[in-house]
Amino acid sequence: MVGADEMGRILEAFVDRFNANPQLAQMAAGWERTILIRAKDAGWRLGLEVSGGRVRFLDDGALPASAQIVLESESETLAAIFRGELSPTDPYLDGSLVVRSSEADMMKLDVFTLMVWGE
Amino acid sequence: MVSVSLGSSRRDHTAFLDLLGERIEVSRRGFDGDVDAAERAVAELDGRVDAIGLGGLDVYLYIAGDRYVVADGERLLRAARRTPVVDGSGLKRTLEPRAVRWLAGHGPLPFAGLKVLMVSALDRYGMAVALEEAGCRVTYGDLMFGPGIPYPIRSLEELRTIARRLAREMVKLPIRMLYPTGSAQEAPPEARFPEAYAEADLVAGDFHYIRRYMPERLDGKAILTNTTTADDRRELRRRGVRWLFTTTPLVGGRSFGTNVLEAALIAASGRRPEELDEAGYESFLDRIGYRPVVLDLAAEEEGADADGRRG
């Protein structure tokens, strides 16, 4: 199980990598979304805010009341996705990752996570 | 042979195709985007027809030497155990570059320096390469018109880089998330990234994508696509399109999808799909006297739906 502190560090590393990539900044331009990330087993809630082509980490206290995108899974799965060890596609298709969002937002998030980590 | 399509059932028809000395009955069955129903149909047809074509989706994407398999397409492919099943991508890989080369040499527009918007290139990489080789300045809209990301891809090299990162995962998604199927093919167009259409002299790629996102006005532009219906041509003419280039071959004056022709070729030749290579497709295209269709929509009378050849 991955705890909230460790997941926070993983998300911050993801944010740094995203924000260091000017191509991703251009791709995310105009996409203003809050993403809530919830671990079913560990109980924590963390988040990301995408705005102005940049991403910001949100800890539990900074989370808004609602988010346009909600990701819910086991903490190990979420950690693996944001570490770039696991594509979100497989857990989404086998049902172990629940994504509550529009299909358009889900596609964009899929693209961004794949672009962050590369081949 | 039967073409099982994820497109609209409203375009179902049966026709005869004279090919390589054989008369082949071609039946098209649309399943309105329902992959499960299409899979059942393929299983039911297995062993009862000479060949099955898959329409409305690509099973294989060939990008810069790599082959990606679309999961829903593979399901349909595997539903038949005895009858050969083809998606037309083998023929398309040969036919579309050939169409571009013909247009660059004999078409009404100079291709060198032509500004091109390819709404989707990952499904027709051969066309993309041929356009660049002809000297066109191509913008690739795969991210714009697929996931709706405002990022025009400006070179083949960048397209390849992005494809290596995304394609392997994206092909696992349900086909309805990747491509307009069923009723989505008939929904009224909703303009997306109209500035990309506006800056292009030529808009190229799959017609369902072009149509779905085209703006109200396309004055003086050319369209290079696979195939269109009479209604499509009327709509393009109304929006001001000047030239329409279609790559889908005419056989005996009729237009057939590449999946239909590839399946018919299998049925007529008695060969397995894996026995056909690029040279085999080139030879086939030579034998049917292939060249793309060039229509001057400005010269067509309003309401005309002729598929005549020009250029």
Coordinates of C-alpha atoms in Angstrom, one line a residue:
Chain A
M1 CA 0.0 0.0 0.0
V2 CA 1.2 3.5 -0.9
G3 CA 0.7 6.1 1.8
A4 CA -0.4 9.7 1.2
D5 CA 3.0 11.2 1.8
E6 CA 4.7 8.9 -0.7
M7 CA 1.9 9.5 -3.3
G8 CA 2.3 13.2 -2.8
R9 CA 5.9 12.9 -3.7
I10 CA 5.1 10.8 -6.8
L11 CA 2.5 13.4 -7.9
E12 CA 4.9 16.3 -7.3
A13 CA 7.5 14.5 -9.5
F14 CA 4.8 14.0 -12.2
V15 CA 4.0 17.7 -12.0
D16 CA 7.6 18.7 -12.3
R17 CA 8.0 16.5 -15.4
F18 CA 4.9 17.8 -17.0
N19 CA 5.7 21.5 -16.4
A20 CA 9.2 21.0 -17.7
N21 CA 7.8 20.0 -21.1
P22 CA 6.9 22.9 -23.3
Q23 CA 5.1 20.6 -25.8
L24 CA 2.8 19.5 -23.0
A25 CA 2.1 23.1 -22.0
Q26 CA 0.9 23.8 -25.5
M27 CA -1.2 20.6 -25.6
A28 CA -2.9 21.4 -22.3
A29 CA -3.6 25.0 -23.2
G30 CA -7.2 25.9 -22.6
W31 CA -7.9 22.7 -20.7
E32 CA -8.9 23.8 -17.2
R33 CA -9.6 20.8 -15.0
T34 CA -9.4 19.6 -11.4
I35 CA -8.5 15.9 -11.0
L36 CA -9.3 14.1 -7.8
I37 CA -7.2 11.0 -7.1
R38 CA -8.7 8.6 -4.5
A39 CA -7.1 5.5 -3.1
K40 CA -9.7 2.8 -2.2
D41 CA -7.4 0.9 0.0
A42 CA -5.4 3.7 1.7
G43 CA -8.2 6.1 2.1
W44 CA -6.3 9.2 1.0
R45 CA -7.5 11.9 -1.5
L46 CA -5.1 14.0 -3.5
G47 CA -5.4 16.0 -6.6
L48 CA -4.0 17.9 -9.6
E49 CA -5.1 21.2 -11.1
V50 CA -4.5 21.8 -14.7
S51 CA -4.7 25.5 -15.7
G52 CA -2.9 27.7 -18.2
G53 CA -1.0 24.8 -19.6
R54 CA 0.5 23.9 -16.3
V55 CA -0.2 21.4 -13.6
R56 CA -0.3 22.0 -9.8
F57 CA -0.3 19.4 -7.0
L58 CA -3.2 19.6 -4.6
D59 CA -3.0 18.0 -1.2
D60 CA -6.1 16.9 0.7
G61 CA -6.6 20.3 2.3
A62 CA -6.5 22.1 -1.0
L63 CA -9.0 19.9 -2.8
P64 CA -12.2 21.7 -4.0
A65 CA -15.6 20.3 -3.2
S66 CA -16.0 18.8 -6.7
A67 CA -13.7 17.8 -9.5
Q68 CA -14.4 17.4 -13.2
I69 CA -12.3 14.2 -13.3
V70 CA -12.1 11.5 -10.5
L71 CA -9.6 8.7 -10.6
E72 CA -10.2 5.8 -8.1
S73 CA -8.2 2.7 -7.7
E74 CA -5.8 0.8 -5.3
S75 CA -3.0 3.0 -4.2
E76 CA -0.4 0.8 -5.8
T77 CA -2.1 1.2 -9.2
L78 CA -2.4 4.9 -8.9
A79 CA 1.3 5.2 -7.8
A80 CA 2.3 3.0 -10.8
I81 CA 0.4 5.2 -13.2
F82 CA 1.9 8.5 -12.0
R83 CA 5.4 7.0 -11.8
G84 CA 5.1 6.0 -15.5
E85 CA 5.3 2.3 -14.8
L86 CA 1.8 1.5 -15.9
S87 CA -0.3 3.0 -18.7
P88 CA -3.8 4.0 -17.4
T89 CA -5.4 2.2 -20.4
D90 CA -5.0 -1.4 -19.0
P91 CA -6.4 -0.8 -15.5
Y92 CA -9.2 1.3 -17.0
L93 CA -10.1 -1.5 -19.4
D94 CA -10.0 -4.2 -16.8
G95 CA -12.0 -2.1 -14.4
S96 CA -9.4 -1.7 -11.7
L97 CA -9.1 2.0 -12.4
V98 CA -12.4 3.8 -12.3
V99 CA -12.5 7.1 -14.2
R100 CA -15.4 9.4 -13.7
S101 CA -15.3 12.1 -16.4
S102 CA -16.4 12.8 -19.9
E103 CA -14.8 10.5 -22.5
A104 CA -13.2 13.5 -24.0
D105 CA -11.5 14.4 -20.8
M106 CA -10.4 10.8 -20.2
M107 CA -8.8 10.7 -23.7
K108 CA -6.9 13.9 -23.0
L109 CA -5.7 12.6 -19.6
D110 CA -4.6 9.4 -21.2
V111 CA -2.6 11.3 -23.9
F112 CA -1.0 13.6 -21.3
T113 CA 0.1 10.7 -19.0
L114 CA 1.6 8.8 -22.0
M115 CA 3.3 11.9 -23.3
V116 CA 4.9 12.7 -19.9
W117 CA 6.6 9.3 -19.6
G118 CA 7.4 8.7 -23.2
E119 CA 8.0 5.4 -25.0
Chain B
M1 CA -18.2 -11.8 -50.2
V2 CA -19.6 -9.7 -47.4
S3 CA -18.4 -6.4 -46.0
V4 CA -19.2 -6.1 -42.3
S5 CA -19.1 -2.5 -41.4
L6 CA -19.3 -0.5 -38.2
G7 CA -20.8 2.3 -40.2
S8 CA -24.5 3.0 -40.7
S9 CA -26.9 0.3 -41.8
R10 CA -28.6 2.9 -43.9
R11 CA -26.0 2.4 -46.6
D12 CA -26.4 -1.4 -46.9
H13 CA -26.5 -2.7 -50.4
T14 CA -25.7 -5.6 -52.7
A15 CA -23.8 -5.2 -55.9
F16 CA -21.8 -7.3 -58.4
L17 CA -18.1 -6.7 -59.0
D18 CA -16.3 -8.0 -62.1
L19 CA -12.8 -8.6 -61.1
L20 CA -9.9 -10.6 -62.6
G21 CA -12.4 -12.5 -64.8
E22 CA -14.7 -13.4 -61.9
R23 CA -18.1 -12.0 -61.1
I24 CA -18.4 -11.5 -57.3
E25 CA -21.5 -10.7 -55.4
V26 CA -20.6 -8.0 -52.8
S27 CA -23.0 -7.4 -49.9
R28 CA -22.4 -4.6 -47.4
R29 CA -23.9 -4.9 -43.9
G30 CA -23.6 -2.0 -41.5
F31 CA -23.9 -2.5 -37.7
D32 CA -24.2 1.1 -36.6
G33 CA -21.1 1.0 -34.4
D34 CA -22.2 -2.1 -32.5
V35 CA -19.0 -4.2 -32.3
D36 CA -20.7 -7.1 -30.6
A37 CA -23.3 -7.4 -33.3
A38 CA -20.5 -7.1 -36.0
E39 CA -18.5 -9.8 -34.3
R40 CA -21.5 -12.2 -34.3
A41 CA -22.1 -11.4 -38.0
V42 CA -18.5 -12.3 -38.8
A43 CA -18.8 -15.6 -36.8
E44 CA -22.1 -16.4 -38.6
L45 CA -20.6 -15.7 -42.1
D46 CA -17.5 -17.8 -41.3
G47 CA -17.3 -20.7 -43.8
R48 CA -20.3 -19.5 -45.7
V49 CA -18.7 -16.8 -47.9
D50 CA -15.4 -16.6 -49.8
A51 CA -14.1 -13.6 -48.0
I52 CA -15.1 -11.0 -45.4
G53 CA -14.2 -7.4 -45.5
L54 CA -14.2 -5.2 -42.4
G55 CA -15.4 -1.6 -43.0
G56 CA -15.7 1.4 -40.8
L57 CA -12.5 0.6 -38.9
D58 CA -8.9 -0.2 -39.4
V59 CA -7.5 -3.4 -37.8
Y60 CA -3.9 -2.5 -38.5
L61 CA -2.2 0.8 -38.4
Y62 CA 1.2 0.9 -40.1
I63 CA 3.3 3.7 -38.9
A64 CA 7.0 4.1 -39.8
G65 CA 7.7 0.4 -40.0
D66 CA 5.7 -0.5 -36.9
R67 CA 2.3 -2.3 -36.9
Y68 CA -0.3 -1.5 -34.3
V69 CA -3.4 -3.7 -33.9
V70 CA -6.7 -2.1 -33.0
A71 CA -8.2 -4.2 -30.3
D72 CA -11.8 -4.1 -31.5
G73 CA -10.7 -4.8 -35.0
E74 CA -8.7 -7.8 -33.9
R75 CA -11.9 -9.1 -32.1
L76 CA -13.7 -9.0 -35.5
L77 CA -10.8 -10.6 -37.3
R78 CA -10.7 -13.5 -34.9
A79 CA -14.4 -14.2 -35.0
A80 CA -13.8 -16.1 -38.3
R81 CA -11.7 -19.3 -38.3
R82 CA -12.1 -20.5 -41.9
T83 CA -13.0 -17.5 -44.1
P84 CA -10.3 -14.9 -44.8
V85 CA -11.0 -11.6 -43.2
V86 CA -9.4 -8.3 -44.4
D87 CA -9.7 -4.7 -43.4
G88 CA -8.4 -3.2 -46.6
S89 CA -5.3 -1.7 -44.9
G90 CA -2.9 -3.8 -47.1
L91 CA -4.4 -2.4 -50.3
K92 CA -4.7 1.1 -48.8
R93 CA -1.0 1.2 -48.0
T94 CA -0.2 0.8 -51.7
L95 CA -3.1 2.6 -53.2
E96 CA -3.0 5.9 -51.3
P97 CA 0.7 6.8 -52.0
R98 CA 0.0 5.9 -55.6
A99 CA -3.0 8.2 -55.7
V100 CA -0.9 11.1 -54.3
R101 CA 1.9 10.5 -56.8
W102 CA -0.6 10.5 -59.6
L103 CA -2.3 13.7 -58.4
A104 CA 1.1 15.4 -58.0
G105 CA 2.0 14.5 -61.5
H106 CA -1.4 14.8 -63.3
G107 CA -3.8 16.6 -61.0
P108 CA -5.1 20.2 -61.3
L109 CA -3.1 21.6 -58.4
P110 CA 0.7 22.0 -58.0
F111 CA 1.6 19.9 -54.9
A112 CA 5.0 21.5 -54.3
G113 CA 4.5 24.0 -51.4
L114 CA 0.7 23.1 -51.1
K115 CA -0.5 23.6 -47.6
V116 CA -2.2 20.5 -46.4
L117 CA -4.3 19.6 -43.3
M118 CA -4.3 15.9 -42.7
V119 CA -7.1 15.4 -40.2
S120 CA -5.7 12.0 -39.3
A121 CA -2.5 10.5 -40.5
L122 CA -2.0 7.5 -38.1
D123 CA -4.5 5.6 -40.1
R124 CA -3.0 6.5 -43.5
Y125 CA 0.7 7.0 -42.9
G126 CA 1.5 6.1 -46.5
M127 CA -0.5 9.0 -47.7
A128 CA 1.3 11.3 -45.2
V129 CA 4.7 10.2 -46.5
A130 CA 3.7 10.6 -50.1
L131 CA 2.3 14.1 -49.5
E132 CA 5.6 15.2 -47.9
E133 CA 7.6 13.6 -50.7
A134 CA 5.5 15.6 -53.2
G135 CA 6.7 18.8 -51.4
C136 CA 3.5 19.6 -49.5
R137 CA 3.6 21.5 -46.2
V138 CA 1.5 19.2 -44.1
T139 CA -0.1 19.8 -40.7
Y140 CA -1.2 16.6 -39.0
G141 CA -4.5 16.9 -36.9
D142 CA -4.4 13.5 -35.1
L143 CA -4.3 15.2 -31.7
M144 CA -6.7 17.9 -32.7
F145 CA -9.5 15.9 -34.3
G146 CA -9.0 12.7 -32.2
P147 CA -8.7 13.6 -28.5
G148 CA -9.4 17.3 -29.1
I149 CA -6.0 18.6 -28.1
P150 CA -5.1 22.0 -29.6
Y151 CA -1.7 20.8 -30.9
P152 CA -1.0 20.8 -34.7
I153 CA 1.8 18.3 -35.5
R154 CA 4.0 20.0 -38.0
S155 CA 6.3 17.3 -39.3
L156 CA 6.4 13.6 -40.0
E157 CA 9.2 13.2 -37.5
E158 CA 7.1 14.7 -34.8
L159 CA 4.2 12.5 -35.9
R160 CA 6.4 9.4 -35.6
T161 CA 7.6 10.5 -32.1
I162 CA 4.1 11.1 -30.8
A163 CA 2.8 7.8 -32.4
R164 CA 5.6 5.8 -30.7
R165 CA 4.4 7.3 -27.4
L166 CA 0.6 6.9 -27.9
A167 CA -0.3 4.4 -30.5
R168 CA 0.4 1.2 -28.6
E169 CA -2.0 2.2 -25.8
M170 CA -4.6 4.1 -27.8
V171 CA -5.4 1.1 -30.0
K172 CA -6.6 -0.7 -26.9
L173 CA -9.5 1.7 -26.4
P174 CA -13.0 1.0 -27.7
I175 CA -13.2 1.9 -31.4
R176 CA -16.1 4.4 -30.7
M177 CA -13.5 6.5 -28.7
L178 CA -11.1 6.5 -31.6
Y179 CA -13.3 6.9 -34.7
P180 CA -16.8 8.1 -35.6
T181 CA -18.9 5.0 -35.9
G182 CA -22.6 4.3 -36.5
S183 CA -24.8 7.4 -35.9
A184 CA -21.8 9.6 -35.2
Q185 CA -21.0 9.3 -38.9
E186 CA -24.3 11.0 -39.8
A187 CA -24.5 13.7 -37.1
P188 CA -24.4 17.2 -38.4
P189 CA -20.8 18.6 -38.6
E190 CA -19.6 20.6 -35.6
A191 CA -16.7 22.9 -36.6
R192 CA -13.5 22.1 -34.6
F193 CA -10.3 24.0 -35.2
P194 CA -11.7 26.0 -38.1
E195 CA -8.4 27.9 -38.4
A196 CA -6.6 24.7 -39.3
Y197 CA -9.1 24.2 -42.2
A198 CA -8.8 27.8 -43.2
E199 CA -5.1 27.8 -43.6
A200 CA -5.0 24.7 -45.7
D201 CA -5.3 24.5 -49.5
L202 CA -6.0 20.8 -49.3
V203 CA -7.7 18.9 -46.6
A204 CA -6.8 15.2 -46.5
G205 CA -7.7 12.1 -44.6
D206 CA -10.7 10.0 -43.6
F207 CA -13.9 11.5 -44.8
H208 CA -15.8 10.9 -41.6
Y209 CA -13.3 13.0 -39.7
I210 CA -13.2 15.7 -42.4
R211 CA -17.0 15.9 -42.5
R212 CA -17.5 15.7 -38.7
Y213 CA -15.4 18.8 -37.9
M214 CA -15.5 20.9 -41.1
P215 CA -16.4 24.5 -40.9
E216 CA -19.3 26.2 -42.7
R217 CA -17.1 27.6 -45.5
L218 CA -14.4 25.7 -47.4
D219 CA -14.2 28.1 -50.4
G220 CA -11.8 27.1 -53.1
K221 CA -10.3 24.2 -51.2
A222 CA -9.5 20.7 -52.3
I223 CA -10.4 17.6 -50.4
L224 CA -8.4 14.3 -50.7
T225 CA -10.2 11.5 -49.1
N226 CA -11.2 7.8 -49.4
T227 CA -14.8 7.9 -50.7
T228 CA -17.9 10.1 -50.6
T229 CA -21.6 9.8 -51.2
A230 CA -23.7 11.9 -53.5
D231 CA -25.0 13.8 -50.4
D232 CA -21.4 14.4 -49.2
R233 CA -20.5 15.9 -52.6
R234 CA -23.5 18.1 -52.5
E235 CA -22.6 19.3 -49.1
L236 CA -19.0 20.0 -50.0
R237 CA -20.1 21.9 -53.1
R238 CA -22.5 24.0 -50.9
R239 CA -19.6 24.8 -48.6
G240 CA -17.5 26.1 -51.6
V241 CA -15.1 23.2 -52.1
R242 CA -13.6 23.3 -55.6
W243 CA -11.7 20.0 -56.0
L244 CA -12.6 16.6 -54.7
F245 CA -10.0 13.8 -55.0
T246 CA -11.1 10.4 -54.0
T247 CA -8.6 7.5 -53.7
T248 CA -11.2 4.6 -53.6
P249 CA -10.9 2.8 -56.9
L250 CA -13.6 2.7 -59.5
V251 CA -14.2 -0.7 -60.9
G252 CA -16.6 -0.8 -63.8
G253 CA -17.6 2.7 -63.0
R254 CA -18.5 2.0 -59.4
S255 CA -16.7 3.0 -56.2
F256 CA -15.8 0.2 -53.7
G257 CA -14.2 0.5 -50.3
T258 CA -10.6 -0.8 -50.0
N259 CA -11.9 -3.6 -47.6
V260 CA -14.4 -4.7 -50.2
L261 CA -11.8 -4.7 -53.0
E262 CA -9.2 -6.5 -50.9
A263 CA -11.8 -9.1 -49.9
A264 CA -12.9 -9.4 -53.5
L265 CA -9.3 -9.8 -54.6
I266 CA -8.9 -12.6 -52.1
A267 CA -12.1 -14.2 -53.3
A268 CA -11.2 -13.9 -57.0
S269 CA -7.6 -15.0 -56.6
G270 CA -8.2 -17.8 -54.1
R271 CA -5.1 -16.5 -52.2
R272 CA -4.8 -16.0 -48.5
P273 CA -4.4 -12.4 -47.2
E274 CA -0.8 -13.2 -46.0
E275 CA 0.1 -14.2 -49.5
L276 CA -0.5 -10.7 -50.9
D277 CA 2.4 -8.3 -50.7
E278 CA 3.0 -4.8 -52.0
A279 CA 4.0 -6.1 -55.4
G280 CA 0.8 -8.1 -55.5
Y281 CA -1.3 -5.0 -54.7
E282 CA 0.6 -2.9 -57.3
S283 CA 0.0 -5.6 -59.9
F284 CA -3.7 -5.6 -59.0
L285 CA -3.9 -1.8 -59.3
D286 CA -2.2 -1.9 -62.6
R287 CA -4.7 -4.5 -63.9
I288 CA -7.7 -2.4 -62.9
G289 CA -6.0 0.7 -64.4
Y290 CA -6.1 2.5 -61.1
R291 CA -6.0 6.2 -60.7
P292 CA -7.8 8.5 -58.2
V293 CA -11.0 10.2 -59.1
V294 CA -10.8 14.0 -59.7
L295 CA -14.0 16.0 -59.5
D296 CA -14.2 19.7 -60.2
L297 CA -17.2 20.5 -57.9
A298 CA -17.4 24.0 -59.3
A299 CA -18.1 22.6 -62.7
E300 CA -20.6 20.1 -61.5
E301 CA -24.2 21.1 -61.7
E302 CA -26.0 21.5 -58.4
G303 CA -27.5 18.1 -57.4
A304 CA -25.3 16.1 -59.8
D305 CA -23.8 13.0 -58.2
A306 CA -21.7 11.7 -61.1
D307 CA -18.5 9.9 -60.2
G308 CA -16.9 10.8 -63.5
R309 CA -13.1 11.1 -63.9
R310 CA -11.3 14.3 -64.7
G311 CA -7.8 15.6 -64.7

